[in-house]
Amino acid sequence: DDRSHSQHQSADLSIGFIGFSALSTPNGWKDYEYILKHHRPKAVQFFAPSIIHQPNDGLSNVQLAHEYNTQFIAQVGSISEAKEAIRHKVDAIICQGSEAGGHGLRRELGSSTMALASQVSKMTTIPVLAAGGIVNGKHLASALCVCDGASMGTRFWASKESIGNPKLQQELIKDNSCDDVVRTTMFDQIQNKLSSIMWPHPYHSVGALRNQTSLEWEGKTAQELQNAIDKTELLDEYKSAQKASDPRVVCILSGEGVGEIDHIEEAYDVTLRIEKEAIDSINRLQHFSSDSDF
């Protein structure tokens, strides 16, 4: 049996999938099963959405992963999504708060990182990780107070191994703060017109650095932006800015922790420093506790 884990050993590999695009067609499901069968990843991670069923037989992406002895990590942005993931017996949950960079639930549909991770941790015994605004060891130590660990995006987007646009990457280490990050649907409303893959509701918002584009459209309605898309040169201008990697115009994905990132370095060094900072923070808290008169 090809699905018998006794004959195949998992690879030291974890693969992430964007649910709505990866499994939107029968061929997507075939590709997913091919990866599980021939590459034998130890884990797969799904987001947007995390739980998907085949239209013909109702088999879920979680069940298919488990048939190949692959663990399943669900990234969620709300309690309702977490409950669904737990019902489907996922192996771990990443709780993406609204402070996160990149795509996620709109702020009015999602929750903050620590509140979400803390509440999901009380709902299950499987590992729960916090994601959103976490970029250093102090943040990791905070996350460990409410869940089992952290998943970091922006911190490793600002690393030498990142395959992101290097010109835009440099914007992450300028004089930023959490005030310079906005979660907005505006960039997706524009970019969905220029891409063959359109981010759907409710995942059509991004955490990104504020720039001229966001400032111009902040506070205006989606219909006003749509009118500009339909009746002006906005799309052509944005497309030209994409080709030029113009940070004043294009979307630069970023979480709210970006203000504590000040240089681009190797991912290995980032990981070691975060680990040391977390241990130091926890030890310092233990020192405070031992010296307390309470």
C-alpha angles and dihedrals in degrees: 000000000000089000095055107115090201090075098043130052119213118247121236088255137119120191127196125213133193098222103210094052102032096053102028095110138036088252089055090057090048090052091048092052091045090056092048092047101043105028098035098205117198089226143007125203124208131192137167087054114002097195120054133165129211109249095225104049105007094241109156128225087243093056092047092051091050091050087064093044091251119143117233125223117194120202111207137178103196143034091252091056090047091052090052091050092050091049088055092052099241117180099230139001131219111204108209111199126203090257089071125110122236128026122346144124116318111262093253090054100042137052139235118276103249096039092050095044093046094051094044090050089060091053099058147021095223119100114283122196129194121226130181129072094007114130109140145034095270089057091047091051089052091050091051088060091065106024144002104280146312142273116211127201111161093043092058094038081065093058133101092246094056115116092209125118106289094212092055091041090063089062089068093066099047123102096297134152136184087269089067093064124084131184106217144156091213098091092050092049087059100036094046086066091056101041133073088219112060120197108235134216126308095021097052098110131087138201103231143155114271114249140155092292095051093044091050094054102031109119094016124111128257088243091057090052091046090053089054091048091051100040108029140050092261096119094048091048092048092048090052089049090052091054090049093043088231107183092198090067114020130073115270109192113225141152125223093261090071092102089072095054112091107163145022113248141156116293092234092058091046090053095048093048093048090051092050093046091051093050091047091049093050092047090050091053090050089052091052090050094050092050094047120113091207 
